[in-house]
Short mmCIF file of C-alpha atoms in Angstrom, two decimals:
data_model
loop_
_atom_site.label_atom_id
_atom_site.label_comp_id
_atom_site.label_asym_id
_atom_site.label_seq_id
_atom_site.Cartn_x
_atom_site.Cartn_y
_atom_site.Cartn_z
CA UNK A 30 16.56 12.13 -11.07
CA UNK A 31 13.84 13.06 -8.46
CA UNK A 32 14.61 16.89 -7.98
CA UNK A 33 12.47 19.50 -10.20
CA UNK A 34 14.37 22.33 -8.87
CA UNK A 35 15.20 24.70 -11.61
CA UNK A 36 18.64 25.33 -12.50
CA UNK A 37 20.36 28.74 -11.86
CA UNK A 38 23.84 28.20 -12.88
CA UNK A 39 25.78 31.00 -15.32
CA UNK A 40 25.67 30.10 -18.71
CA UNK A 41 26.92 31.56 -21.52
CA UNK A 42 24.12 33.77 -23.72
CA UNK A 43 24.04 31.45 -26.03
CA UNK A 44 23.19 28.55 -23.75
CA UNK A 45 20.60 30.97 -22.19
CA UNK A 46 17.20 29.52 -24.29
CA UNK A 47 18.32 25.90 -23.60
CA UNK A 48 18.36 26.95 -19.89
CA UNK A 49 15.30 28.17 -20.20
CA UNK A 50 14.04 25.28 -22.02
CA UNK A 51 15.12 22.84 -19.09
CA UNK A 52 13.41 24.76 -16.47
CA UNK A 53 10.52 25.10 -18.46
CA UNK A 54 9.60 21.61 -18.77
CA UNK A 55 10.83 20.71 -15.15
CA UNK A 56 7.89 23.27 -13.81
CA UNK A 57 5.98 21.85 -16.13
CA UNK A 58 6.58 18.00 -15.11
CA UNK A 59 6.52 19.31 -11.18
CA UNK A 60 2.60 20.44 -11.95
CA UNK A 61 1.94 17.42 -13.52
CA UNK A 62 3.49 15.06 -11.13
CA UNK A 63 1.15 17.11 -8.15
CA UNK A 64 -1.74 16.84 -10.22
CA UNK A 65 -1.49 13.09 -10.39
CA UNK A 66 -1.31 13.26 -6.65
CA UNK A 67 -4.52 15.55 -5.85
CA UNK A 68 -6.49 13.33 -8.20
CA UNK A 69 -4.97 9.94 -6.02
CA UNK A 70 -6.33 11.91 -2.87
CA UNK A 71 -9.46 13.51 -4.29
CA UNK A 72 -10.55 9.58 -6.18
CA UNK A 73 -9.53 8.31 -2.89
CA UNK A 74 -12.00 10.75 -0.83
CA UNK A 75 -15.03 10.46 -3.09
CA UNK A 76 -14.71 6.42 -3.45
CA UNK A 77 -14.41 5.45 0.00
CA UNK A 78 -17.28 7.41 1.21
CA UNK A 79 -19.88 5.90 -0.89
CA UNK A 80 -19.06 2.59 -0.38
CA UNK A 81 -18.92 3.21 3.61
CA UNK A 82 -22.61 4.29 2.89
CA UNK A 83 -23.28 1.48 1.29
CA UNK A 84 -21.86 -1.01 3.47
CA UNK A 85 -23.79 1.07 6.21
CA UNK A 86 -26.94 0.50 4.39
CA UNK A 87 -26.79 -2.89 4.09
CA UNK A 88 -25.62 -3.90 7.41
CA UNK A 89 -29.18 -1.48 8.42
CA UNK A 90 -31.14 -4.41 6.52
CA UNK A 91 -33.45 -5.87 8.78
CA UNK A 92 -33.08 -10.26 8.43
CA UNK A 93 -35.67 -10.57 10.04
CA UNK A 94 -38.50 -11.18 7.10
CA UNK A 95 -36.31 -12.54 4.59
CA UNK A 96 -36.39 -15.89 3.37
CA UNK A 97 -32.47 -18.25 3.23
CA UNK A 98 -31.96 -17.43 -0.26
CA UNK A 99 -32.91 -13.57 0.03
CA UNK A 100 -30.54 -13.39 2.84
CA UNK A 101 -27.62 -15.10 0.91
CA UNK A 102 -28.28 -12.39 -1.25
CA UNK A 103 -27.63 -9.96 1.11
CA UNK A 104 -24.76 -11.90 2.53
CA UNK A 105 -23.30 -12.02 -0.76
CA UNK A 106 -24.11 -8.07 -1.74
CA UNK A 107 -22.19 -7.47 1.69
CA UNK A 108 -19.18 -9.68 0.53
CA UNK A 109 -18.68 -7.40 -2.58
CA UNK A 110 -19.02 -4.20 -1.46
CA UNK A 111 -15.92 -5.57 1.10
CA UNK A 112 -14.43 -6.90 -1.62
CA UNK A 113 -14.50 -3.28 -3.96
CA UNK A 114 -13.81 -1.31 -1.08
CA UNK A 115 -10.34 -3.35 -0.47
CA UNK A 116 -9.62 -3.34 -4.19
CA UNK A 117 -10.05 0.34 -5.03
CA UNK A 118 -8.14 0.96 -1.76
CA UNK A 119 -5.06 -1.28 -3.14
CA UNK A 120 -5.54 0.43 -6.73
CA UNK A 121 -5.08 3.58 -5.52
CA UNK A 122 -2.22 2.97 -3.35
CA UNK A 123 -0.66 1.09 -6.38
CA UNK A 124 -1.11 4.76 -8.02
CA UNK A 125 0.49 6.75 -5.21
CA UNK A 126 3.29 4.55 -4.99
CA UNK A 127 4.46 4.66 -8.55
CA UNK A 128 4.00 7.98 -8.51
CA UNK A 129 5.79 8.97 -5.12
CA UNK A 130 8.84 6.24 -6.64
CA UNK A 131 9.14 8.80 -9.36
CA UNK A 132 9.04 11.98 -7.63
CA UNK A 133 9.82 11.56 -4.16
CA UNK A 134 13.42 11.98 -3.10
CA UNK A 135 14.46 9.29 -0.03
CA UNK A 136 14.97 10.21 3.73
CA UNK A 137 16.35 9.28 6.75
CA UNK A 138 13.63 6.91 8.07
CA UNK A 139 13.14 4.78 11.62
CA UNK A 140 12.45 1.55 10.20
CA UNK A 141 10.90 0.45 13.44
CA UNK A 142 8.47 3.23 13.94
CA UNK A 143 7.49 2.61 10.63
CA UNK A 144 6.95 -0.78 10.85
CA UNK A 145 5.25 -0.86 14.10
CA UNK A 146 2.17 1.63 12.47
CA UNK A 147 2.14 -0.52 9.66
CA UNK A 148 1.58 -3.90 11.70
CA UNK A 149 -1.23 -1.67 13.53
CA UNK A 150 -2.64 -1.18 10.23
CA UNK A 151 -2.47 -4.29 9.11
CA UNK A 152 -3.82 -6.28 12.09
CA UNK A 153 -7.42 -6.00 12.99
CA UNK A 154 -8.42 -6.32 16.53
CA UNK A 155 -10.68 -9.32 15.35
CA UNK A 156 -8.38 -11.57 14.58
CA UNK A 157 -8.93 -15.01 15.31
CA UNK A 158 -8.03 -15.22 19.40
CA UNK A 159 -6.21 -18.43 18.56
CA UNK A 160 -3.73 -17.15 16.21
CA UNK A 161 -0.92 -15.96 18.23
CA UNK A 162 0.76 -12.60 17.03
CA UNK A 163 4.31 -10.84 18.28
CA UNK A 164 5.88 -7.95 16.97
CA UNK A 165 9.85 -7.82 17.80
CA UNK A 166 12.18 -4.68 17.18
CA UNK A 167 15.52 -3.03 18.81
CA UNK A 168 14.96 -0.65 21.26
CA UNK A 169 16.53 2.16 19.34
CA UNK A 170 15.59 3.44 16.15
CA UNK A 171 16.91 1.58 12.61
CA UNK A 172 17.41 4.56 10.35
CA UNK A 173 17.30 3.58 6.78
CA UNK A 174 17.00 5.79 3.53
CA UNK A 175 13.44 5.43 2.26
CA UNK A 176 9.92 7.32 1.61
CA UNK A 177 7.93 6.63 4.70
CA UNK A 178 4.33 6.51 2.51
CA UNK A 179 6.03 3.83 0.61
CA UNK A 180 7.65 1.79 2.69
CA UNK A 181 4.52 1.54 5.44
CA UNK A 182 2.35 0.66 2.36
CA UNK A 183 5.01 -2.36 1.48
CA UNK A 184 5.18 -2.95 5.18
CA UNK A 185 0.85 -3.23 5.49
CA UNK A 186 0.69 -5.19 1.87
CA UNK A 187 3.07 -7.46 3.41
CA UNK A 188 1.34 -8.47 7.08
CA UNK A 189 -2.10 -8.26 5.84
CA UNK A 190 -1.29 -11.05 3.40
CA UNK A 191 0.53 -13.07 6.05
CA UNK A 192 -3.36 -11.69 8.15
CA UNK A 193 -5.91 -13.40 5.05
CA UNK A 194 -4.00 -16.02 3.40
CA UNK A 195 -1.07 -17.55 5.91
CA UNK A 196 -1.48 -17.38 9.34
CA UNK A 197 -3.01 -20.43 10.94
CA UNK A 198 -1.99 -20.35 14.66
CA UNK A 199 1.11 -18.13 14.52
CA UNK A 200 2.25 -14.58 12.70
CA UNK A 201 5.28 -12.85 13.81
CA UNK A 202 6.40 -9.32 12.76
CA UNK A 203 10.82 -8.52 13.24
CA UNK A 204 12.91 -5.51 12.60
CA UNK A 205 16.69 -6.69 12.86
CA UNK A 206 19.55 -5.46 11.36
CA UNK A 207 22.85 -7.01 10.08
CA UNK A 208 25.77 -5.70 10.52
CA UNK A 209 26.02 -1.91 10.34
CA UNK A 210 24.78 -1.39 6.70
CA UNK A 211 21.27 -3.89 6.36
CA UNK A 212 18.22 -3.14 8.05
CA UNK A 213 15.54 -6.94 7.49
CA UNK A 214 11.74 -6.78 8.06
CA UNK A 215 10.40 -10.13 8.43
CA UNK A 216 7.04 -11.42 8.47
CA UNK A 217 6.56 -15.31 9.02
CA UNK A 218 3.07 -17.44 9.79
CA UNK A 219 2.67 -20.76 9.84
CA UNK A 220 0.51 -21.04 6.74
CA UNK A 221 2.13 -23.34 3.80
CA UNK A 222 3.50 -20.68 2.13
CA UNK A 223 4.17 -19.75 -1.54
CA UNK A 224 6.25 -21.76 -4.19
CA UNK A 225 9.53 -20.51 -5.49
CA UNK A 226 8.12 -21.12 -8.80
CA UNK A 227 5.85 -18.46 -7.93
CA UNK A 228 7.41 -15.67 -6.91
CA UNK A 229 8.35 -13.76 -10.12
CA UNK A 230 4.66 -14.22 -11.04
CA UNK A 231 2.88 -12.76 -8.04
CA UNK A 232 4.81 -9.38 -7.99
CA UNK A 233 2.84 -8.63 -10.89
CA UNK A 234 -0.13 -6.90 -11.08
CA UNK A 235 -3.24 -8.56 -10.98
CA UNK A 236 -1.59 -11.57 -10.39
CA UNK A 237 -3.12 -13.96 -7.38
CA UNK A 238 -1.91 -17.69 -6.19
CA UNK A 239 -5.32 -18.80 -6.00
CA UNK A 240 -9.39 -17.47 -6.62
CA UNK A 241 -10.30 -16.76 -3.18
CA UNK A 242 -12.28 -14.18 -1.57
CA UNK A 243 -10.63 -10.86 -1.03
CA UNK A 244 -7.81 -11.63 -3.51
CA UNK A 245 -6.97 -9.26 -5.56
CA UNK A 246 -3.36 -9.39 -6.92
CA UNK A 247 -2.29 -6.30 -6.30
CA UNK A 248 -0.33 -6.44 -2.57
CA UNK A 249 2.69 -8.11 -3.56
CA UNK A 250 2.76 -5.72 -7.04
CA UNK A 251 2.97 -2.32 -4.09
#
């Protein structure tokens, strides 16, 4: 379902056009399908440096002459910018992974590697000292089928959630497998978790457990 190759197979004349036809539209499709991607990248580009400038600018601001409530102002101008820059990040990974789960075929993948980039990613080096973190994997690689892109974007969604809205005094990143055919990621914290109940609801898009800051819905959907 994923390969746009064109077909070269010996067909009778009359099944020539229809040929044709097929190959037609799959170069067609292929275009499209890299089109979509160059304007993920190129939206991706042009957003994030503006609102690096702007989050430069502000953080430039001197506090010094500004009364409590202009500075809460500022505070609050700062919070937002955060707040769009994480969002449009998320949207636009929610955009390359539909469109890489449509077009890309699956490889041989080290689950491991993978997952040790994306808890990199995903945990800032100012995290809270107190909360203690681990990150536990096999020595060898865990090959699984995947798309590396993907999965590492699954992987970060994942841990930074377990990062803003779990973790309390613990967070703990594993790669096992079981038996010879299932490779597990797990990614526990000590926070109080999410209700069963909830589950089907917060894969969806747009869809967040509560209103707070940073929350946008869209981790659990990628």
């Amino acid at each position: 379902p994923r390969d746009l190759t064109e077909l070269a197979v010996d067909a009778p004349r009359e099944m020539r056009p229809f040929v044709d036809s097929i190959n037609h539209f799959m170069g067609r499709l292929g275009g499209r399908l890299k089109q979509s991607e160059r304007f993920v990248a190129d939206s991706a580009h042009q957003i994030r440096t503006p609102l690096t400038a702007i989050s430069a600018q502000l953080n430039m601001v001197d506090e010094t002459g500004l009364d409590q409530a202009s500075r809460e102002h500022l505070d609050r101008a700062r919070e937002r910018v955060t707040e769009m820059a994480r969002l449009i990040h998320q949207l636009l990974s929610h955009a390359l992974v539909i469109h890489r789960f449509e077009s890309t075929a699956l490889a041989p993948v080290d689950l491991v590697a993978v997952t040790r980039h994306a808890f990199r990613a995903a945990v800032p080096i100012t995290i809270d000292p107190d909360i203690v973190v681990s990150f536990e994997a096999p020595e060898t690689p865990v090959i699984v089928m995947a798309d590396t892109l993907s999965l590492r974007e699954a992987i970060t969604n994942i841990i930074d959630n377990a990062v803003r809205h779990g973790a309390v005094a613990r967070l703990e990143v594993r790669v096992r497998t079981e038996g010879e055919t299932q490779a597990v990621v797990e990614v526990e914290d000590d926070g109080p978790g999410i209700g069963a109940e909830d589950w089907t609801r917060l894969t969806q898009r747009f869809a967040a457990s509560s209103g707070g800051k940073g929350v946008s819905g869209l981790g659990f959907a990628i």
